[in-house]
Tab-separated table of N, CA and C in Angstrom:
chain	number	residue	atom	x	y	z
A	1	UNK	N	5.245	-15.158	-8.493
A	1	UNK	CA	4.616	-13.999	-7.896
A	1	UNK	C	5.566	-13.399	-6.868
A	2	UNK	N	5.663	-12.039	-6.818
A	2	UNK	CA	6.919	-11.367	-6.440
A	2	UNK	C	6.196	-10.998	-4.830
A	3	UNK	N	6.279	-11.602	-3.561
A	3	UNK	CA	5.792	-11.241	-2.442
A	3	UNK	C	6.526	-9.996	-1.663
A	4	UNK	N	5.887	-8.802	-1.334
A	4	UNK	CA	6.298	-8.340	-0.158
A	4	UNK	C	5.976	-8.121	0.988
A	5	UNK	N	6.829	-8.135	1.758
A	5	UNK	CA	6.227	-8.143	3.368
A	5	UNK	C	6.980	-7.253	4.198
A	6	UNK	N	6.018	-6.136	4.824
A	6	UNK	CA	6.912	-5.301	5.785
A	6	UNK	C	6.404	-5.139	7.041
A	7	UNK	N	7.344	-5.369	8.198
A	7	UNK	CA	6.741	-5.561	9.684
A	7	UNK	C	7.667	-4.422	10.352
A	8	UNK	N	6.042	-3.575	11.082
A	8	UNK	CA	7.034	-2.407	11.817
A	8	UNK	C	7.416	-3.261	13.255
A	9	UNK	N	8.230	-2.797	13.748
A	9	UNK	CA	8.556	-3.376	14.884
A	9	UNK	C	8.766	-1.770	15.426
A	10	UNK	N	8.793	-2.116	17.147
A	10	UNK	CA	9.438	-0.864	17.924
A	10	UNK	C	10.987	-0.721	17.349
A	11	UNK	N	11.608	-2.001	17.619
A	11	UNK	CA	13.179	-1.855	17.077
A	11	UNK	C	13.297	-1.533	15.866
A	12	UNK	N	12.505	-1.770	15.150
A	12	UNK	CA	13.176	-1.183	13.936
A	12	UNK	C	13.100	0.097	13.651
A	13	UNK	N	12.209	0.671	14.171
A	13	UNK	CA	11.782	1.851	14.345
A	13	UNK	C	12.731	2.882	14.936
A	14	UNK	N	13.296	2.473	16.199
A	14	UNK	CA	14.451	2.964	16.953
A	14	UNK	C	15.962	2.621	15.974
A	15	UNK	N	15.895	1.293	15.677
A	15	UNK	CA	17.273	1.343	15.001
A	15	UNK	C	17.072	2.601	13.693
A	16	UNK	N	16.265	2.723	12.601
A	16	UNK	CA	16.289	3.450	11.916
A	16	UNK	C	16.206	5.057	12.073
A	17	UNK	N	15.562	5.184	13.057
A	17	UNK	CA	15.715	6.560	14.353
A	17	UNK	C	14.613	7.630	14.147
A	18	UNK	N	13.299	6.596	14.047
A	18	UNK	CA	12.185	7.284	13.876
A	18	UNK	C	11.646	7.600	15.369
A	19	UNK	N	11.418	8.586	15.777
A	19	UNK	CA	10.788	9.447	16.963
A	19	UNK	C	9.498	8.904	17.298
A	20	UNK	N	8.611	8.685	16.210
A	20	UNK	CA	7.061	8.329	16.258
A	20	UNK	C	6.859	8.272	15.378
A	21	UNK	N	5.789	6.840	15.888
A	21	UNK	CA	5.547	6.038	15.054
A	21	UNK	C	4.424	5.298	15.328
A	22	UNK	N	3.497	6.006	15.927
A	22	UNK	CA	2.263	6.308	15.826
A	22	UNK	C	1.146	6.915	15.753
A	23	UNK	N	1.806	8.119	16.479
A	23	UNK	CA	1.300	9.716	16.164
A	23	UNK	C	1.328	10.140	14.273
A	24	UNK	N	0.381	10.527	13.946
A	24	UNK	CA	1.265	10.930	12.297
A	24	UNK	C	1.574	12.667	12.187
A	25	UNK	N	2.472	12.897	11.941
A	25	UNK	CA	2.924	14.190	11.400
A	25	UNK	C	1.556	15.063	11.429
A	26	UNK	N	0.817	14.928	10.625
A	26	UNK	CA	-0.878	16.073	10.200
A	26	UNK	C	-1.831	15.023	10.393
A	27	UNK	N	-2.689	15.827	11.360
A	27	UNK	CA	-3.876	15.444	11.489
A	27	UNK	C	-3.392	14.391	13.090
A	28	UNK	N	-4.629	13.827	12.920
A	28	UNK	CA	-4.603	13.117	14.046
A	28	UNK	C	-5.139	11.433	13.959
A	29	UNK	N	-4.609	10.657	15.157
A	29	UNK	CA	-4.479	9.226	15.223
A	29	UNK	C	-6.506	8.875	15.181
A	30	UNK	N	-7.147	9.857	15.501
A	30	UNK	CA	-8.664	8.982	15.644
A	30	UNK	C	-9.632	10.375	14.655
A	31	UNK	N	-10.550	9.558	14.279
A	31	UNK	CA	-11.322	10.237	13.273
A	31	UNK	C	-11.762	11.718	13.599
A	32	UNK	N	-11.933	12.569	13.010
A	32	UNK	CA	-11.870	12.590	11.510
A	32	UNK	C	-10.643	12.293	10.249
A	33	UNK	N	-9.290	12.454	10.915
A	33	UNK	CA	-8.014	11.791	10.691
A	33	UNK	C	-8.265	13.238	9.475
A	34	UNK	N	-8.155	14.516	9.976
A	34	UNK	CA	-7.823	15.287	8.827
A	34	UNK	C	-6.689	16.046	8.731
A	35	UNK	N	-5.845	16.147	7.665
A	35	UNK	CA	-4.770	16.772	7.428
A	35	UNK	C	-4.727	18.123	6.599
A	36	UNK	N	-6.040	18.780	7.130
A	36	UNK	CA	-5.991	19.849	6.167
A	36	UNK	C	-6.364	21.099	6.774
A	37	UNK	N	-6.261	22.557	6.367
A	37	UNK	CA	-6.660	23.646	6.850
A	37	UNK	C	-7.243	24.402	5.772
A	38	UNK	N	-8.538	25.730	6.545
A	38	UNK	CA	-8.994	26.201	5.484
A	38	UNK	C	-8.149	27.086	5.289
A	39	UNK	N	-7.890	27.737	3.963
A	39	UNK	CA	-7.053	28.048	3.212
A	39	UNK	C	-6.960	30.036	4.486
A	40	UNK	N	-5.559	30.443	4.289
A	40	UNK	CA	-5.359	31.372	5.042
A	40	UNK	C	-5.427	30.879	6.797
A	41	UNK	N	-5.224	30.010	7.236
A	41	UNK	CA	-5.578	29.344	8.582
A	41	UNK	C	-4.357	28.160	9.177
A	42	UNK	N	-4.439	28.388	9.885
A	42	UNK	CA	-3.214	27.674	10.884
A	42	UNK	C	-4.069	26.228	11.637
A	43	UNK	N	-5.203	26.003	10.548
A	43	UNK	CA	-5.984	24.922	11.199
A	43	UNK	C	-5.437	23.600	11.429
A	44	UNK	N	-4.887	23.270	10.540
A	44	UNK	CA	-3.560	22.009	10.188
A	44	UNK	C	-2.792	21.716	11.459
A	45	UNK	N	-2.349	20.613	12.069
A	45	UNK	CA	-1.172	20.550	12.714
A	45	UNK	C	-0.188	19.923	12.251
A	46	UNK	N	0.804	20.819	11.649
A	46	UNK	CA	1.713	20.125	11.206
A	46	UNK	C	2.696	19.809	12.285
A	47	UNK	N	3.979	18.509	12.087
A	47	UNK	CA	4.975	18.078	12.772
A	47	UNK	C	5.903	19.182	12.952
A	48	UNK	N	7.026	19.402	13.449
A	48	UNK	CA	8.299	20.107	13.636
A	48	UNK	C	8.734	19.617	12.772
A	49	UNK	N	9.500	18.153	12.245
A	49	UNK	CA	10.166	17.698	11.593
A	49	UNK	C	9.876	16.193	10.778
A	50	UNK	N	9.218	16.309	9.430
A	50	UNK	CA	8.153	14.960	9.263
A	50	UNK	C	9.523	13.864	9.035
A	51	UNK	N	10.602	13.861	8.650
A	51	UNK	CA	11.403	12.747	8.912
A	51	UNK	C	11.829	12.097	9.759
A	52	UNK	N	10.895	12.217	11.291
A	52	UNK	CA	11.614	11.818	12.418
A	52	UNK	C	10.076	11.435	12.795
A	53	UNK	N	8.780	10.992	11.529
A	53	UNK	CA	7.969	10.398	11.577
A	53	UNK	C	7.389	9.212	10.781
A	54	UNK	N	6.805	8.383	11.159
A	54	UNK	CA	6.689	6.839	10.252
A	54	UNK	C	5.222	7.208	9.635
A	55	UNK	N	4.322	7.964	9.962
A	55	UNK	CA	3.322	8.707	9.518
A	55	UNK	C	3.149	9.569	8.985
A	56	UNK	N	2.883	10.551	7.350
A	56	UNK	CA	2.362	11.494	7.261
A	56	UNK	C	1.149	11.765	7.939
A	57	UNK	N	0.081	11.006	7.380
A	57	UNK	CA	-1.339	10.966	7.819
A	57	UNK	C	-1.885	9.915	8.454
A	58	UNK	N	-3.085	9.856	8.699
A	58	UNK	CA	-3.463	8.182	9.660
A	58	UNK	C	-3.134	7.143	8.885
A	59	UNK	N	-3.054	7.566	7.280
A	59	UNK	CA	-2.964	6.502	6.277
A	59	UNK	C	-1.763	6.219	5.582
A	60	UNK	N	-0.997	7.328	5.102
A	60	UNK	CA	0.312	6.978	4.626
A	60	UNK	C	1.509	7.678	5.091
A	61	UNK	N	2.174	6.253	4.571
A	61	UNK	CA	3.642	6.795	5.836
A	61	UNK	C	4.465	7.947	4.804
A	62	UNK	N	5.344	8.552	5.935
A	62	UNK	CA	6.166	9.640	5.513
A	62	UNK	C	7.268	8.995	4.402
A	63	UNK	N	7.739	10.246	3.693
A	63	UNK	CA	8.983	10.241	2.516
A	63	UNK	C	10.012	9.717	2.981
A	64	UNK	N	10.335	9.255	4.458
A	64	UNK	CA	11.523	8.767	4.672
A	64	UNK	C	11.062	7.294	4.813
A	65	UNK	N	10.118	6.954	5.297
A	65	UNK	CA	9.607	5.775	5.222
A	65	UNK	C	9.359	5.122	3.782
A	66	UNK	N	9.074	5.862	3.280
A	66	UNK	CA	9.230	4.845	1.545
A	66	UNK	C	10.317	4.919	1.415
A	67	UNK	N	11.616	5.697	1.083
A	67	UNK	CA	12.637	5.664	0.878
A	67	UNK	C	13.358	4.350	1.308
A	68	UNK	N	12.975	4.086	2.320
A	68	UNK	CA	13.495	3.015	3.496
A	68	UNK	C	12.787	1.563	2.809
A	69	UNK	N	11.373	1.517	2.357
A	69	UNK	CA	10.418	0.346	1.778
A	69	UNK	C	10.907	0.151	0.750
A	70	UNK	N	11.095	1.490	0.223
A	70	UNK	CA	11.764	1.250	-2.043
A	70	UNK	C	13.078	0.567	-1.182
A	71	UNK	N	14.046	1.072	-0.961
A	71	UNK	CA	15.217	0.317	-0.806
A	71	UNK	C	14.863	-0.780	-0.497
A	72	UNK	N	14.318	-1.642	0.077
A	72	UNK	CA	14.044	-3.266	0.871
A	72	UNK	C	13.793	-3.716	-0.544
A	73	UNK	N	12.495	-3.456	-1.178
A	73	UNK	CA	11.915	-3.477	-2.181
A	73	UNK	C	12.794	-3.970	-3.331
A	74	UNK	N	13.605	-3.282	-3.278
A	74	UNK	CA	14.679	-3.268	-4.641
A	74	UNK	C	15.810	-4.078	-4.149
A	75	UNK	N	16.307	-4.116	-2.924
A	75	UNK	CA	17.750	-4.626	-2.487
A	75	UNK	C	17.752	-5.796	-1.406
A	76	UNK	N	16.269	-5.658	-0.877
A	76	UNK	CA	16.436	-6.567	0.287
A	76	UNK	C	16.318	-7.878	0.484
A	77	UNK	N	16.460	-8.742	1.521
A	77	UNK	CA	17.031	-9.885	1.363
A	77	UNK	C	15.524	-10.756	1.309
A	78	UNK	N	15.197	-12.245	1.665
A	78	UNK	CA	14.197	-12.858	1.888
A	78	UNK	C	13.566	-12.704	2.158
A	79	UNK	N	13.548	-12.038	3.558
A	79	UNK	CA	12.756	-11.446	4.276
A	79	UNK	C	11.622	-9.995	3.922
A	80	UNK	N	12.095	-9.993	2.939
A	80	UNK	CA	12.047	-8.068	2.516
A	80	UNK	C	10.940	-8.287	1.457
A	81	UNK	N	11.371	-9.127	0.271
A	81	UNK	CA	10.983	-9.653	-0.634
A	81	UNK	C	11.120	-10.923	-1.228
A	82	UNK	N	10.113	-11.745	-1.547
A	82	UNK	CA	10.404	-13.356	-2.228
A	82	UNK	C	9.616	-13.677	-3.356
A	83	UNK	N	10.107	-14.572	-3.808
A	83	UNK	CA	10.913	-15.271	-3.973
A	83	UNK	C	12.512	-14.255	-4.256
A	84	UNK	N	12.540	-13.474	-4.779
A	84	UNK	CA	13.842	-12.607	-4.603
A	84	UNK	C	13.381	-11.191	-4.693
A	85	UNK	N	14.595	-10.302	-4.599
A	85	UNK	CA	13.786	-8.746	-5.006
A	85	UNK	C	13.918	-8.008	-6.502
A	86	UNK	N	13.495	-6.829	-6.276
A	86	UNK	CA	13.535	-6.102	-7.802
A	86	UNK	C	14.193	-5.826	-8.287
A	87	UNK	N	15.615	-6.059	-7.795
A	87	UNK	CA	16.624	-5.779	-8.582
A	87	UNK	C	17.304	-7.144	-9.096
A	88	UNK	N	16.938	-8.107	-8.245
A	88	UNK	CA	17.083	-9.842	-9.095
A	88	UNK	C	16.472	-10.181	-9.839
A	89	UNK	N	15.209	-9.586	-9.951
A	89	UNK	CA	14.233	-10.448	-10.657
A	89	UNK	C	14.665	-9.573	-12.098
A	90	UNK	N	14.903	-7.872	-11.940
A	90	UNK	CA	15.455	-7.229	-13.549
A	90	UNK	C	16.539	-8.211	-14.005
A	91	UNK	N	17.625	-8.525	-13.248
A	91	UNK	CA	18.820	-8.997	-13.644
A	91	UNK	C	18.591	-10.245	-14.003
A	92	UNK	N	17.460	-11.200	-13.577
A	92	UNK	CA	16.955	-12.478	-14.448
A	92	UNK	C	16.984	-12.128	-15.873
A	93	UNK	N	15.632	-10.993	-16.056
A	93	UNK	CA	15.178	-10.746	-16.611
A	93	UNK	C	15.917	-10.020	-18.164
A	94	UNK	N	16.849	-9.257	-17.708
A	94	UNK	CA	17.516	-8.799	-18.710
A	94	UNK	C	19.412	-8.458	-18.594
A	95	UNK	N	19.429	-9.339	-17.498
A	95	UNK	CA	20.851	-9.223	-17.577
A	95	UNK	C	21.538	-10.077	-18.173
């Protein structure tokens, strides 16, 4: 069984050079947690810049943040993924 495990830390957060990372980009940190506007309306709050956030919404993280998870996912070490990752377990598998 292929485990993953991902732990935000403040540091990692700073080393990777995310701004915030608890605020999310749209919408807001306490309920109703909505990311939406009625149509023709500036109801939405969107971010300045959503890559310099670990949040799209209260619920899922931004496009730079998966980018960052797929890579671990696929390349990363023990820690990232175990018994190995997705790119060991293909190369078991069919290399």
């Amino acid at each position: 069984m292929l485990q993953i495990r991902i732990s935000w830390t403040e540091s990692w957060i700073c080393v990777v050079g995310f701004e915030e990372a608890l605020d999310p980009c749209c919408g807001g940190s306490f309920p109703p947690f909505l990311c939406m506007g009625v149509a023709n309306s500036s109801s939405a709050t969107l971010c300045e810049d959503r890559s310099k956030y670990v949040f799209w919404d209260a619920f899922h993280p931004t496009e730079a943040v998966n980018f960052i998870v797929a890579g671990r996912i696929v390349d990363g070490g023990a820690a990232d993924a175990s018994p190995v990752n997705v790119r060991a377990l293909f190369q078991r598998r069919y290399g």
